[in-house]
Short mmCIF file of N, CA and C in Angstrom, two decimals:
data_model
loop_
_atom_site.label_atom_id
_atom_site.label_comp_id
_atom_site.label_asym_id
_atom_site.label_seq_id
_atom_site.Cartn_x
_atom_site.Cartn_y
_atom_site.Cartn_z
N UNK A 91 71.83 170.36 76.12
CA UNK A 91 71.74 169.19 76.14
C UNK A 91 70.10 168.74 76.87
N UNK A 92 69.64 167.89 76.31
CA UNK A 92 68.33 167.42 76.49
C UNK A 92 68.74 166.42 77.38
N UNK A 93 67.59 165.67 78.26
CA UNK A 93 67.66 164.76 79.27
C UNK A 93 68.16 163.20 78.59
N UNK A 94 67.98 162.99 77.46
CA UNK A 94 68.65 161.96 76.76
C UNK A 94 69.85 161.77 76.80
N UNK A 95 70.59 162.73 76.28
CA UNK A 95 71.84 162.94 76.07
C UNK A 95 72.62 162.70 77.33
N UNK A 96 71.97 163.17 78.45
CA UNK A 96 72.76 163.18 79.83
C UNK A 96 72.65 161.63 80.51
N UNK A 97 71.41 160.94 80.22
CA UNK A 97 71.48 159.63 80.50
C UNK A 97 72.31 158.80 79.73
N UNK A 98 72.34 159.22 78.31
CA UNK A 98 73.31 158.26 77.45
C UNK A 98 75.00 158.68 77.93
N UNK A 99 75.12 159.67 78.35
CA UNK A 99 76.44 159.99 78.76
C UNK A 99 76.59 159.63 80.12
N UNK A 100 75.67 159.29 81.11
CA UNK A 100 75.98 158.67 82.33
C UNK A 100 76.04 157.14 82.10
N UNK A 101 75.34 156.56 81.28
CA UNK A 101 75.37 154.86 81.09
C UNK A 101 76.77 154.82 80.62
N UNK A 102 77.41 155.64 79.74
CA UNK A 102 78.54 155.28 78.96
C UNK A 102 79.81 155.57 79.98
N UNK A 103 79.65 156.47 80.68
CA UNK A 103 80.57 157.08 82.02
C UNK A 103 80.71 155.59 83.02
N UNK A 104 79.45 155.23 83.35
CA UNK A 104 79.19 154.23 84.25
C UNK A 104 79.77 152.70 83.71
N UNK A 105 79.59 152.67 82.70
CA UNK A 105 80.21 151.32 81.76
C UNK A 105 81.41 151.37 81.81
N UNK A 106 82.25 152.45 81.45
CA UNK A 106 83.61 152.40 81.43
C UNK A 106 84.31 152.22 82.76
N UNK A 107 83.49 153.00 83.95
CA UNK A 107 83.98 152.59 85.20
C UNK A 107 84.15 151.39 85.62
N UNK A 108 82.74 150.42 85.39
CA UNK A 108 82.97 149.23 85.73
C UNK A 108 84.05 148.34 84.94
N UNK A 109 84.23 148.68 83.25
CA UNK A 109 85.11 148.04 82.51
C UNK A 109 86.79 148.09 83.29
N UNK A 110 86.58 149.54 83.78
CA UNK A 110 88.05 149.78 84.46
C UNK A 110 88.22 148.82 85.66
N UNK A 111 87.42 148.87 86.53
CA UNK A 111 87.37 148.01 87.34
C UNK A 111 87.54 146.43 87.13
N UNK A 112 86.95 145.86 86.35
CA UNK A 112 87.04 144.69 85.89
C UNK A 112 88.46 144.47 85.49
N UNK A 113 89.24 145.17 84.90
CA UNK A 113 90.33 145.07 84.30
C UNK A 113 91.40 145.11 85.47
N UNK A 114 91.29 146.03 86.26
CA UNK A 114 92.13 146.04 87.42
C UNK A 114 92.22 145.09 88.54
N UNK A 115 91.05 144.40 88.68
CA UNK A 115 90.56 143.24 89.59
C UNK A 115 91.02 141.78 88.89
N UNK A 116 91.01 141.60 87.58
CA UNK A 116 91.11 140.42 86.89
C UNK A 116 92.43 139.81 87.11
N UNK A 117 93.79 140.28 87.43
CA UNK A 117 94.71 139.48 87.77
C UNK A 117 94.53 139.08 89.23
N UNK A 118 93.89 140.08 90.34
CA UNK A 118 93.73 139.51 91.31
C UNK A 118 92.88 138.09 91.57
N UNK A 119 91.84 138.03 90.71
CA UNK A 119 90.88 137.11 90.51
C UNK A 119 91.59 135.82 89.90
N UNK A 120 92.79 136.09 88.95
CA UNK A 120 93.01 134.83 88.49
C UNK A 120 94.14 134.42 89.22
N UNK A 121 94.94 135.24 89.95
CA UNK A 121 95.75 134.56 90.95
C UNK A 121 95.17 133.84 92.11
N UNK A 122 93.79 134.25 92.64
CA UNK A 122 93.44 133.79 93.56
C UNK A 122 92.71 132.18 92.95
N UNK A 123 92.39 132.15 91.63
CA UNK A 123 91.96 130.75 91.13
C UNK A 123 93.49 129.92 90.83
N UNK A 124 94.32 130.28 90.55
CA UNK A 124 95.62 129.76 90.38
C UNK A 124 96.30 129.23 91.75
N UNK A 125 96.03 129.81 93.11
CA UNK A 125 96.28 129.60 94.31
C UNK A 125 95.45 128.41 94.61
N UNK A 126 93.85 128.56 94.39
CA UNK A 126 93.34 127.50 94.72
C UNK A 126 93.53 125.93 93.77
N UNK A 127 93.93 126.17 92.67
CA UNK A 127 94.24 125.07 91.97
C UNK A 127 95.73 124.43 92.86
N UNK A 128 96.56 125.40 93.02
CA UNK A 128 97.81 124.69 93.89
C UNK A 128 97.81 124.10 95.18
N UNK A 129 96.65 124.66 95.92
CA UNK A 129 96.14 124.24 97.09
C UNK A 129 95.69 122.68 97.23
N UNK A 130 94.73 122.63 95.99
CA UNK A 130 94.04 121.38 95.64
C UNK A 130 95.07 120.39 95.25
N UNK A 131 96.16 120.78 94.46
CA UNK A 131 97.22 119.75 94.32
C UNK A 131 97.95 119.61 95.44
N UNK A 132 98.51 120.56 96.39
CA UNK A 132 99.08 120.21 97.31
C UNK A 132 98.33 119.21 98.48
N UNK A 133 97.16 119.41 98.62
CA UNK A 133 96.47 118.51 99.37
C UNK A 133 96.18 117.01 98.82
N UNK A 134 96.03 116.88 97.59
CA UNK A 134 96.31 115.46 97.24
C UNK A 134 97.48 114.88 97.07
N UNK A 135 98.63 115.38 97.04
CA UNK A 135 99.85 115.02 97.22
C UNK A 135 100.06 114.49 98.65
N UNK A 136 99.54 115.72 99.59
CA UNK A 136 99.63 115.23 101.10
C UNK A 136 98.88 114.07 101.44
N UNK A 137 97.50 113.86 100.67
CA UNK A 137 96.66 112.55 101.10
C UNK A 137 97.55 111.42 100.82
N UNK A 138 97.93 111.59 99.43
CA UNK A 138 98.66 110.23 99.07
C UNK A 138 99.87 109.75 100.04
N UNK A 139 100.50 110.79 100.31
CA UNK A 139 101.84 110.69 101.19
C UNK A 139 101.34 110.08 102.37
N UNK A 140 100.22 110.57 102.95
CA UNK A 140 99.82 110.17 104.28
C UNK A 140 99.26 108.89 104.13
N UNK A 141 98.53 108.38 102.86
CA UNK A 141 98.11 106.87 103.09
C UNK A 141 98.98 105.92 102.70
N UNK A 142 100.11 106.21 102.23
CA UNK A 142 101.33 105.67 101.93
C UNK A 142 101.94 105.24 103.43
N UNK A 143 102.24 106.33 104.05
CA UNK A 143 103.01 106.37 105.46
C UNK A 143 102.10 105.43 106.47
N UNK A 144 100.89 105.65 106.38
CA UNK A 144 99.82 104.93 107.32
C UNK A 144 99.80 103.51 106.88
N UNK A 145 99.83 103.47 105.80
CA UNK A 145 99.87 101.85 105.36
C UNK A 145 101.20 101.30 105.72
N UNK A 146 102.39 101.93 105.44
CA UNK A 146 103.64 101.13 106.16
C UNK A 146 103.70 101.14 107.49
N UNK A 147 103.08 102.19 108.20
CA UNK A 147 103.15 101.89 109.47
C UNK A 147 102.06 100.97 110.06
N UNK A 148 101.14 100.84 109.58
CA UNK A 148 100.04 99.90 109.88
C UNK A 148 100.86 98.45 109.82
N UNK A 149 101.60 98.22 108.39
CA UNK A 149 102.19 97.00 108.38
C UNK A 149 103.15 96.55 109.52
N UNK A 150 104.03 97.67 109.44
CA UNK A 150 105.21 97.61 110.65
C UNK A 150 104.54 97.38 112.22
N UNK A 151 103.39 97.75 112.36
CA UNK A 151 102.96 97.47 113.81
C UNK A 151 102.35 96.19 113.88
N UNK A 152 102.07 95.53 112.84
CA UNK A 152 101.25 94.41 112.99
C UNK A 152 102.51 93.24 112.88
N UNK A 153 101.87 91.93 113.01
CA UNK A 153 102.83 90.48 113.11
C UNK A 153 103.47 90.28 112.05
N UNK A 154 104.59 89.54 112.09
CA UNK A 154 105.27 88.96 110.81
C UNK A 154 104.13 88.39 110.07
N UNK A 155 104.41 88.69 108.26
CA UNK A 155 103.64 88.11 107.61
C UNK A 155 102.38 88.92 107.28
N UNK A 156 102.11 89.89 108.18
CA UNK A 156 100.74 90.88 107.80
C UNK A 156 101.30 91.81 106.62
N UNK A 157 100.60 91.96 105.51
CA UNK A 157 100.69 92.95 104.46
C UNK A 157 99.51 93.59 104.12
N UNK A 158 99.85 94.60 103.19
CA UNK A 158 98.76 95.44 102.63
C UNK A 158 99.07 96.01 101.17
N UNK A 159 98.27 95.80 100.58
CA UNK A 159 98.16 96.35 98.98
C UNK A 159 97.98 98.10 99.04
N UNK A 160 98.50 98.56 97.86
CA UNK A 160 98.32 99.91 97.96
C UNK A 160 98.46 100.29 96.36
N UNK A 161 97.69 100.94 95.75
CA UNK A 161 97.45 101.24 94.31
C UNK A 161 97.77 102.83 94.44
N UNK A 162 98.86 102.88 93.59
CA UNK A 162 99.38 104.66 93.26
C UNK A 162 98.16 105.05 92.11
N UNK A 163 97.94 106.35 91.98
CA UNK A 163 97.07 106.80 90.75
C UNK A 163 98.12 107.31 89.64
N UNK A 164 97.50 107.12 88.77
CA UNK A 164 98.45 107.70 87.41
C UNK A 164 98.87 108.91 87.45
N UNK A 165 98.08 109.72 88.28
CA UNK A 165 98.59 111.19 88.34
C UNK A 165 98.06 111.91 89.54
N UNK A 166 98.91 113.00 89.90
CA UNK A 166 97.96 114.00 90.65
C UNK A 166 97.69 115.52 89.97
N UNK A 167 96.37 115.35 90.05
CA UNK A 167 95.92 116.47 89.08
C UNK A 167 96.55 116.67 87.66
N UNK A 168 96.56 115.57 87.16
CA UNK A 168 97.14 115.46 85.82
C UNK A 168 98.67 115.79 85.69
N UNK A 169 99.33 115.65 86.75
CA UNK A 169 100.60 116.18 87.03
C UNK A 169 101.34 114.70 87.28
N UNK A 170 102.52 114.57 86.68
CA UNK A 170 103.55 113.16 86.96
C UNK A 170 104.02 113.60 88.24
N UNK A 171 104.56 112.38 89.11
CA UNK A 171 104.99 112.38 90.40
C UNK A 171 106.23 111.38 90.41
N UNK A 172 106.73 111.23 91.53
CA UNK A 172 107.71 110.24 91.84
C UNK A 172 107.63 110.18 93.47
N UNK A 173 108.03 108.95 93.85
CA UNK A 173 107.65 108.47 95.19
C UNK A 173 109.04 107.82 95.64
N UNK A 174 109.71 108.15 96.53
CA UNK A 174 110.83 107.39 97.22
C UNK A 174 110.70 107.13 98.60
N UNK A 175 110.51 105.86 99.05
CA UNK A 175 110.48 105.41 100.57
C UNK A 175 111.91 105.06 101.21
N UNK A 176 112.14 105.66 102.01
CA UNK A 176 113.44 105.60 102.87
C UNK A 176 113.12 104.77 104.15
N UNK A 177 113.93 104.63 105.01
CA UNK A 177 113.96 104.14 106.45
C UNK A 177 113.13 104.61 107.31
N UNK A 178 113.03 105.92 107.25
CA UNK A 178 112.23 106.89 107.96
C UNK A 178 111.48 107.94 107.48
N UNK A 179 111.27 107.79 106.12
CA UNK A 179 110.26 109.05 105.55
C UNK A 179 110.25 108.71 104.19
N UNK A 180 109.04 109.11 103.69
CA UNK A 180 108.71 109.16 102.38
C UNK A 180 108.49 110.43 101.79
N UNK A 181 109.19 110.73 100.35
CA UNK A 181 109.40 111.73 99.83
C UNK A 181 108.44 111.93 98.32
N UNK A 182 107.65 112.65 98.07
CA UNK A 182 107.36 112.62 96.50
C UNK A 182 107.71 114.19 96.14
N UNK A 183 107.76 113.95 94.83
CA UNK A 183 108.34 115.10 93.94
C UNK A 183 107.21 115.40 92.63
N UNK A 184 106.57 116.53 92.54
CA UNK A 184 105.73 116.80 91.15
C UNK A 184 106.05 118.13 91.12
N UNK A 185 105.70 118.79 89.90
CA UNK A 185 105.68 120.13 89.71
C UNK A 185 106.64 121.01 90.44
N UNK A 186 108.03 120.41 90.42
CA UNK A 186 109.32 121.05 91.08
C UNK A 186 108.98 121.43 92.39
N UNK A 187 108.15 120.31 93.20
CA UNK A 187 107.97 120.54 94.41
C UNK A 187 108.19 119.47 95.11
N UNK A 188 108.39 119.36 96.25
CA UNK A 188 108.78 118.19 97.10
C UNK A 188 108.23 118.05 98.54
N UNK A 189 107.44 117.07 98.56
CA UNK A 189 106.70 116.91 100.30
C UNK A 189 107.26 115.74 100.47
N UNK A 190 107.56 115.86 101.89
CA UNK A 190 107.76 114.54 102.99
C UNK A 190 106.77 114.39 103.81
N UNK A 191 106.81 112.96 104.39
CA UNK A 191 105.98 112.52 105.56
C UNK A 191 107.01 111.39 106.23
N UNK A 192 107.10 111.49 107.36
CA UNK A 192 108.05 110.76 108.41
C UNK A 192 107.12 109.43 108.69
N UNK A 193 107.96 108.42 108.81
CA UNK A 193 107.25 107.07 108.93
C UNK A 193 107.95 106.52 110.15
N UNK A 194 107.40 105.63 111.20
CA UNK A 194 108.44 104.93 111.90
C UNK A 194 109.41 104.27 111.36
N UNK A 195 110.57 104.18 112.01
CA UNK A 195 111.80 103.72 111.08
C UNK A 195 111.69 102.28 111.13
N UNK A 196 112.32 101.99 110.00
CA UNK A 196 112.10 100.49 109.24
C UNK A 196 113.17 100.28 108.51
N UNK A 197 113.38 98.86 108.58
CA UNK A 197 114.30 98.21 107.69
C UNK A 197 114.03 97.83 106.35
N UNK A 198 114.35 98.48 105.32
CA UNK A 198 113.68 98.01 104.04
C UNK A 198 114.45 96.90 103.52
N UNK A 199 113.93 95.92 102.90
CA UNK A 199 114.53 94.75 102.40
C UNK A 199 114.03 94.70 100.96
N UNK A 200 114.73 93.80 100.01
CA UNK A 200 114.35 93.45 98.77
C UNK A 200 113.80 91.96 98.94
N UNK A 201 113.33 91.59 97.70
CA UNK A 201 112.95 90.14 97.97
C UNK A 201 113.79 89.05 98.30
N UNK A 202 115.38 89.16 98.19
CA UNK A 202 116.33 88.38 98.62
C UNK A 202 116.64 88.61 100.19
N UNK A 203 116.00 89.70 100.80
CA UNK A 203 116.21 89.98 102.18
C UNK A 203 117.41 90.79 102.14
N UNK A 204 117.93 91.42 101.13
CA UNK A 204 119.14 92.27 101.36
C UNK A 204 118.38 93.72 101.76
N UNK A 205 119.34 94.12 102.82
CA UNK A 205 119.01 95.54 102.99
C UNK A 205 119.01 96.65 102.12
N UNK A 206 118.02 97.58 101.85
CA UNK A 206 118.14 98.93 100.88
C UNK A 206 117.90 99.94 101.42
N UNK A 207 118.47 100.82 100.76
CA UNK A 207 118.55 102.46 101.59
C UNK A 207 117.29 103.10 101.46
N UNK A 208 116.58 102.53 100.01
CA UNK A 208 115.35 103.18 99.53
C UNK A 208 114.78 102.41 98.37
N UNK A 209 113.40 102.45 98.18
CA UNK A 209 112.50 102.04 97.36
C UNK A 209 111.79 103.15 96.49
N UNK A 210 111.99 103.07 95.02
CA UNK A 210 111.14 104.01 94.33
C UNK A 210 110.05 103.39 93.85
N UNK A 211 108.71 104.42 94.32
CA UNK A 211 107.37 103.79 93.68
C UNK A 211 106.84 104.61 92.48
N UNK A 212 106.30 103.61 91.50
CA UNK A 212 105.98 104.32 90.18
C UNK A 212 104.61 104.49 90.07
N UNK A 213 103.98 105.39 89.41
CA UNK A 213 102.65 105.92 89.24
C UNK A 213 102.01 104.90 88.82
N UNK A 214 100.54 104.61 88.92
CA UNK A 214 99.97 103.64 88.13
C UNK A 214 100.01 102.10 88.72
N UNK A 215 100.82 101.86 89.62
CA UNK A 215 101.07 100.38 90.06
C UNK A 215 100.67 100.24 91.15
N UNK A 216 100.57 99.00 91.57
CA UNK A 216 100.06 98.28 92.84
C UNK A 216 101.16 97.52 93.52
N UNK A 217 101.58 97.90 94.79
CA UNK A 217 102.39 97.42 95.41
C UNK A 217 101.91 96.75 96.84
N UNK A 218 102.67 95.79 97.12
CA UNK A 218 102.53 94.96 98.46
C UNK A 218 103.45 95.48 99.54
N UNK A 219 103.14 95.62 100.59
CA UNK A 219 103.84 96.17 101.89
C UNK A 219 103.85 95.00 102.67
N UNK A 220 104.68 94.19 103.08
CA UNK A 220 104.78 93.01 103.79
C UNK A 220 105.85 93.04 105.19
N UNK A 221 105.65 92.67 106.49
CA UNK A 221 106.55 92.80 107.09
C UNK A 221 106.89 91.20 107.27
N UNK A 222 108.33 91.39 107.44
CA UNK A 222 109.14 90.10 107.34
C UNK A 222 110.13 89.92 108.48
N UNK A 223 110.66 88.76 108.64
CA UNK A 223 111.31 88.39 110.23
C UNK A 223 112.51 87.77 108.91
N UNK A 224 113.55 88.50 109.39
CA UNK A 224 114.94 88.08 108.79
C UNK A 224 115.68 87.13 109.71
N UNK A 225 116.25 86.24 109.24
CA UNK A 225 117.12 85.39 110.00
C UNK A 225 118.28 84.76 108.93
N UNK A 226 119.68 85.79 109.20
CA UNK A 226 120.72 85.18 108.16
C UNK A 226 121.79 84.90 109.06
N UNK A 227 122.21 83.61 108.91
CA UNK A 227 123.51 83.34 109.78
C UNK A 227 124.67 83.51 108.98
N UNK A 228 124.86 84.16 107.90
CA UNK A 228 126.08 84.60 107.14
C UNK A 228 126.25 85.94 107.44
N UNK A 229 125.00 86.59 107.45
CA UNK A 229 125.27 88.00 107.98
C UNK A 229 125.38 88.39 109.49
N UNK A 230 124.95 87.22 110.23
CA UNK A 230 124.65 87.32 111.63
C UNK A 230 123.29 88.19 112.09
N UNK A 231 122.38 88.32 111.08
CA UNK A 231 121.14 88.88 111.49
C UNK A 231 120.42 87.81 111.91
N UNK A 232 119.76 88.19 113.15
CA UNK A 232 118.77 87.26 113.70
C UNK A 232 117.67 88.21 114.15
N UNK A 233 116.42 87.32 113.64
CA UNK A 233 115.10 87.82 114.02
C UNK A 233 114.92 89.41 113.92
N UNK A 234 115.40 89.90 112.78
CA UNK A 234 115.34 91.19 112.46
C UNK A 234 113.98 91.86 111.75
N UNK A 235 113.15 92.61 112.26
CA UNK A 235 112.16 93.01 111.61
C UNK A 235 112.28 93.89 110.76
N UNK A 236 111.69 93.34 109.51
CA UNK A 236 111.98 94.06 108.20
C UNK A 236 110.65 94.52 107.34
N UNK A 237 110.60 95.55 106.53
CA UNK A 237 109.54 95.71 105.65
C UNK A 237 110.16 95.52 104.16
N UNK A 238 109.18 94.77 103.35
CA UNK A 238 109.16 94.70 101.93
C UNK A 238 108.34 95.30 101.11
N UNK A 239 108.58 96.00 100.15
CA UNK A 239 107.78 96.59 99.46
C UNK A 239 108.05 96.27 98.03
N UNK A 240 107.18 95.22 97.58
CA UNK A 240 107.31 95.04 96.15
C UNK A 240 106.17 95.29 94.90
N UNK A 241 106.65 95.66 93.60
CA UNK A 241 105.32 96.02 92.83
C UNK A 241 104.59 94.43 92.51
N UNK A 242 103.21 94.23 92.70
CA UNK A 242 102.48 93.17 92.17
C UNK A 242 101.88 93.29 90.90
N UNK A 243 101.58 94.65 90.36
CA UNK A 243 100.69 94.91 89.40
C UNK A 243 100.99 96.14 88.76
N UNK A 244 100.95 96.40 87.50
CA UNK A 244 101.01 97.46 86.80
C UNK A 244 102.18 97.40 85.83
#
């Protein structure tokens, strides 16, 4: 064989080895990319939960009548989600996953001052969180600090 044939054979052999290494490593690279996307989605979800929890805790720590608006995004990385606020936690569900954030205990009420177990928040809507003082002689509730969360836009 002449030197050109040996060089062509070495180039062909080197190319095959490189292609083989790429094929072997491709699933690991794809898995890492998918993992990074999932981490980003989880971070955005966690940030949303923390924002809502901090807003509720801020309103609860202030005086009666204090309120704060929050606007929920249309999606979390183009994924639909649902949020439920309870008297001591907030839960978000998306992509068959569930995240929770603890809040200071609150008494949730509706616009008629009726105690509620939970409030569901919907994507893309704006809500007003307000601290209220409840006085109801019928139910013997006097000076009870409560939080009302109501939709104002969307």
